Short mmCIF file of C-alpha atoms in Angstrom, two decimals:
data_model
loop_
_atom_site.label_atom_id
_atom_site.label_comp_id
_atom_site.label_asym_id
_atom_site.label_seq_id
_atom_site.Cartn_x
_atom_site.Cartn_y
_atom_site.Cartn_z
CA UNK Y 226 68.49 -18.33 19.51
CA UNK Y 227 66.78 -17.77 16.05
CA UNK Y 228 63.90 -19.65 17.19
CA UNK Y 229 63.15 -17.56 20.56
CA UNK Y 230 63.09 -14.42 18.03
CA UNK Y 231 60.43 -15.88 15.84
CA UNK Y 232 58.26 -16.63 19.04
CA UNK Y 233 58.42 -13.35 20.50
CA UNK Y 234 57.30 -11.18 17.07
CA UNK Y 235 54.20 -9.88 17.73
CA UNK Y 236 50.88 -10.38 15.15
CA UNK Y 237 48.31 -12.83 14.19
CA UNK Y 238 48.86 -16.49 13.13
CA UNK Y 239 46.96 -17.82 10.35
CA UNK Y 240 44.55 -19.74 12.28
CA UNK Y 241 43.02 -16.32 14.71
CA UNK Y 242 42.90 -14.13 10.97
CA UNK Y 243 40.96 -17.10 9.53
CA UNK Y 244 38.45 -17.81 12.73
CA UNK Y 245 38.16 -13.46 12.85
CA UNK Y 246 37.69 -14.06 9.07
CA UNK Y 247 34.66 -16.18 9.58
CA UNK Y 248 33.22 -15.30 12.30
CA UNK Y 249 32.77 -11.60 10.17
CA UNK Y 250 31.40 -13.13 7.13
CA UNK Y 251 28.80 -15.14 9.30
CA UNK Y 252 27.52 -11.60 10.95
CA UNK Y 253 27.71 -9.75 7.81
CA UNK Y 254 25.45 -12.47 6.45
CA UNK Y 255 23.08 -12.15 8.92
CA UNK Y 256 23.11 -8.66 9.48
CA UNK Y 257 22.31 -8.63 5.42
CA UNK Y 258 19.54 -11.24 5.74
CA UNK Y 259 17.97 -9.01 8.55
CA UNK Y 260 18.04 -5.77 6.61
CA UNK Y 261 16.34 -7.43 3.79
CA UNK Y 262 13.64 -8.73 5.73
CA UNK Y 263 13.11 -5.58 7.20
CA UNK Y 264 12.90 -3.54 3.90
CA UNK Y 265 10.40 -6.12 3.10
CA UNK Y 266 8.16 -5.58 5.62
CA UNK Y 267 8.49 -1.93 5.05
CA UNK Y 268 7.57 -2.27 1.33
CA UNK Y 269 4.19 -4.27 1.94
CA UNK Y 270 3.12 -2.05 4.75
CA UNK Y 271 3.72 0.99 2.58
CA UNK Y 272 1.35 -1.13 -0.13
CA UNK Y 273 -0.65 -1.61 2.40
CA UNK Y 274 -1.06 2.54 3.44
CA UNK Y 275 -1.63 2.98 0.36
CA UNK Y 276 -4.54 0.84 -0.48
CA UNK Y 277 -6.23 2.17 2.57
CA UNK Y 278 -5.43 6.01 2.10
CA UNK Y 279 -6.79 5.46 -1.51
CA UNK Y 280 -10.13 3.73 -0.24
CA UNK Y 281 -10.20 6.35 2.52
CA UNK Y 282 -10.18 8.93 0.13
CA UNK Y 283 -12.65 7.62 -1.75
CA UNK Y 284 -15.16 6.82 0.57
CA UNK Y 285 -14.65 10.23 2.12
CA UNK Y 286 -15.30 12.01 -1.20
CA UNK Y 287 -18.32 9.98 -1.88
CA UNK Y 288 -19.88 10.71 1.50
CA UNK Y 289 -19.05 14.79 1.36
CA UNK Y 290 -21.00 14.92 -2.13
CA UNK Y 291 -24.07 12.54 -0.79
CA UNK Y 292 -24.12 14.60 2.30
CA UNK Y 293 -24.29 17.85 0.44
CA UNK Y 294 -26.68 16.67 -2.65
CA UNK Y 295 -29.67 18.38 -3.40
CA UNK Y 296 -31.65 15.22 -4.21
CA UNK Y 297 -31.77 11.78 -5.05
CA UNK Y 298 -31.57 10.49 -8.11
CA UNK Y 299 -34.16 8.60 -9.70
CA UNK Y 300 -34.25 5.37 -7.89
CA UNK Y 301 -31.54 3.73 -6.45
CA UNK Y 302 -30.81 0.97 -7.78
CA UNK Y 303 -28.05 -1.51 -6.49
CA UNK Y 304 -27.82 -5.09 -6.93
CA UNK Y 305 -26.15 -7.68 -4.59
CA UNK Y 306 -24.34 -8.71 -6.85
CA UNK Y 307 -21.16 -7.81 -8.88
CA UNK Y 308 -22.68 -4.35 -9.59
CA UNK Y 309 -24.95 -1.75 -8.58
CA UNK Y 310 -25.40 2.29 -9.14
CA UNK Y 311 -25.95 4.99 -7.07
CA UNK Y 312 -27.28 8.49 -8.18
CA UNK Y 313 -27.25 11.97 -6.55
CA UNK Y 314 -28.04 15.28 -7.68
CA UNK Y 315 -25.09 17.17 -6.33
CA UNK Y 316 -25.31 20.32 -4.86
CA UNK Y 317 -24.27 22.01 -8.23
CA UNK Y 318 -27.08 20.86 -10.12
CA UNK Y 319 -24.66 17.60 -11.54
CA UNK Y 320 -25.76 14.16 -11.84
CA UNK Y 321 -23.38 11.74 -10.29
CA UNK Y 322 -23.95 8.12 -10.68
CA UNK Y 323 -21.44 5.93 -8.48
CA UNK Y 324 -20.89 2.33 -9.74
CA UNK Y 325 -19.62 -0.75 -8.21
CA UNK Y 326 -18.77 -2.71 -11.04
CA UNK Y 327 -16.78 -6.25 -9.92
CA UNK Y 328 -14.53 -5.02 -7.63
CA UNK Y 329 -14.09 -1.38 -8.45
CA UNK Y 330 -15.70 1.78 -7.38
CA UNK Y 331 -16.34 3.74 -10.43
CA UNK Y 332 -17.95 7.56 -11.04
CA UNK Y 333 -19.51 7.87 -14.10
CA UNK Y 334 -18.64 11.56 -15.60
CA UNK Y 335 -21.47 14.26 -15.33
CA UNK Y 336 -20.24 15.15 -19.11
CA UNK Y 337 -21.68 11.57 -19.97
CA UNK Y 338 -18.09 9.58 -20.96
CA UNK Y 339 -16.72 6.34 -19.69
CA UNK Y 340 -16.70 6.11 -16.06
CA UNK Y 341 -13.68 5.57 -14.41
CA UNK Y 342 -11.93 4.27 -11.51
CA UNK Y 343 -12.07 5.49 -7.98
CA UNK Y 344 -10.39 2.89 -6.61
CA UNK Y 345 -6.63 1.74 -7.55
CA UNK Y 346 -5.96 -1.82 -8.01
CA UNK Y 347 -4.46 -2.42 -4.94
CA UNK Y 348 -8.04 -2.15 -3.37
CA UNK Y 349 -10.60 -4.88 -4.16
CA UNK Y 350 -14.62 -3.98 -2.92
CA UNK Y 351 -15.84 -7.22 -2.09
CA UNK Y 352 -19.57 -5.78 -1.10
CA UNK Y 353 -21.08 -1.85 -1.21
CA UNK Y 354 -24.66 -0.68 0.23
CA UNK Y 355 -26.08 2.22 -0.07
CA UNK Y 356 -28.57 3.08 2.63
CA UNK Y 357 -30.91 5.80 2.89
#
């Protein structure tokens, strides 16, 4: 009789908790594996926006101050090389020189400093022309 009342108790024997057990733990695991890959992907196409929203920017400011110069500078010069300038006579009366110097688009300051970056580092110029 004792036996017939241990068969009848409802619940789980160890074997069903253990397969339940695993079969979790193996969908967790790739559950986790996918969200990683996905954050991932997120992160270098948000490296990837921004390298082309900083270029974008830049190439848009240069062309709105070339369009509205007054004049040329005195000669263009630009080498097909690792560097090359650019000059303009903006329409403020300012001397802008534009550099490509290795893989960087730089502005040279109308006060006569250092020039410095227009590009971030994320964005590599490979080649620049500047046409009339």
């Amino acid at each position: 009789m004792k036996k017939e009342i241990l068969k009848n108790r409802p619940g789980f024997t160890l074997m069903e908790v253990m397969v339940s057990v695993s079969i979790f733990t193996i969908v967790v695991t790739v559950g986790i594996g996918a969200l990683l890959m996905v954050n991932n992907a997120y992160q270098k196409a948000q490296s990837d926006r921004q390298a082309v929203d900083s270029l974008t920017y830049t190439l848009e400011s240069m062309s709105r101050r070339i369009r509205t110069a007054r004049e040329w500078g005195p000669g263009v010069s630009y080498n097909s090389g690792a560097t090359g300038s650019f000059q303009i006579i903006d329409q403020d009366g300012v001397a802008v020189n534009y550099l490509l110097s290795g893989t960087k688009i730089s502005i040279e300051d109308p006060v006569g400093s250092q020039p410095y970056d227009m590009t971030s580092d994320s964005v590599s110029i490979s080649g620049l022309s500047f046409l009339p």
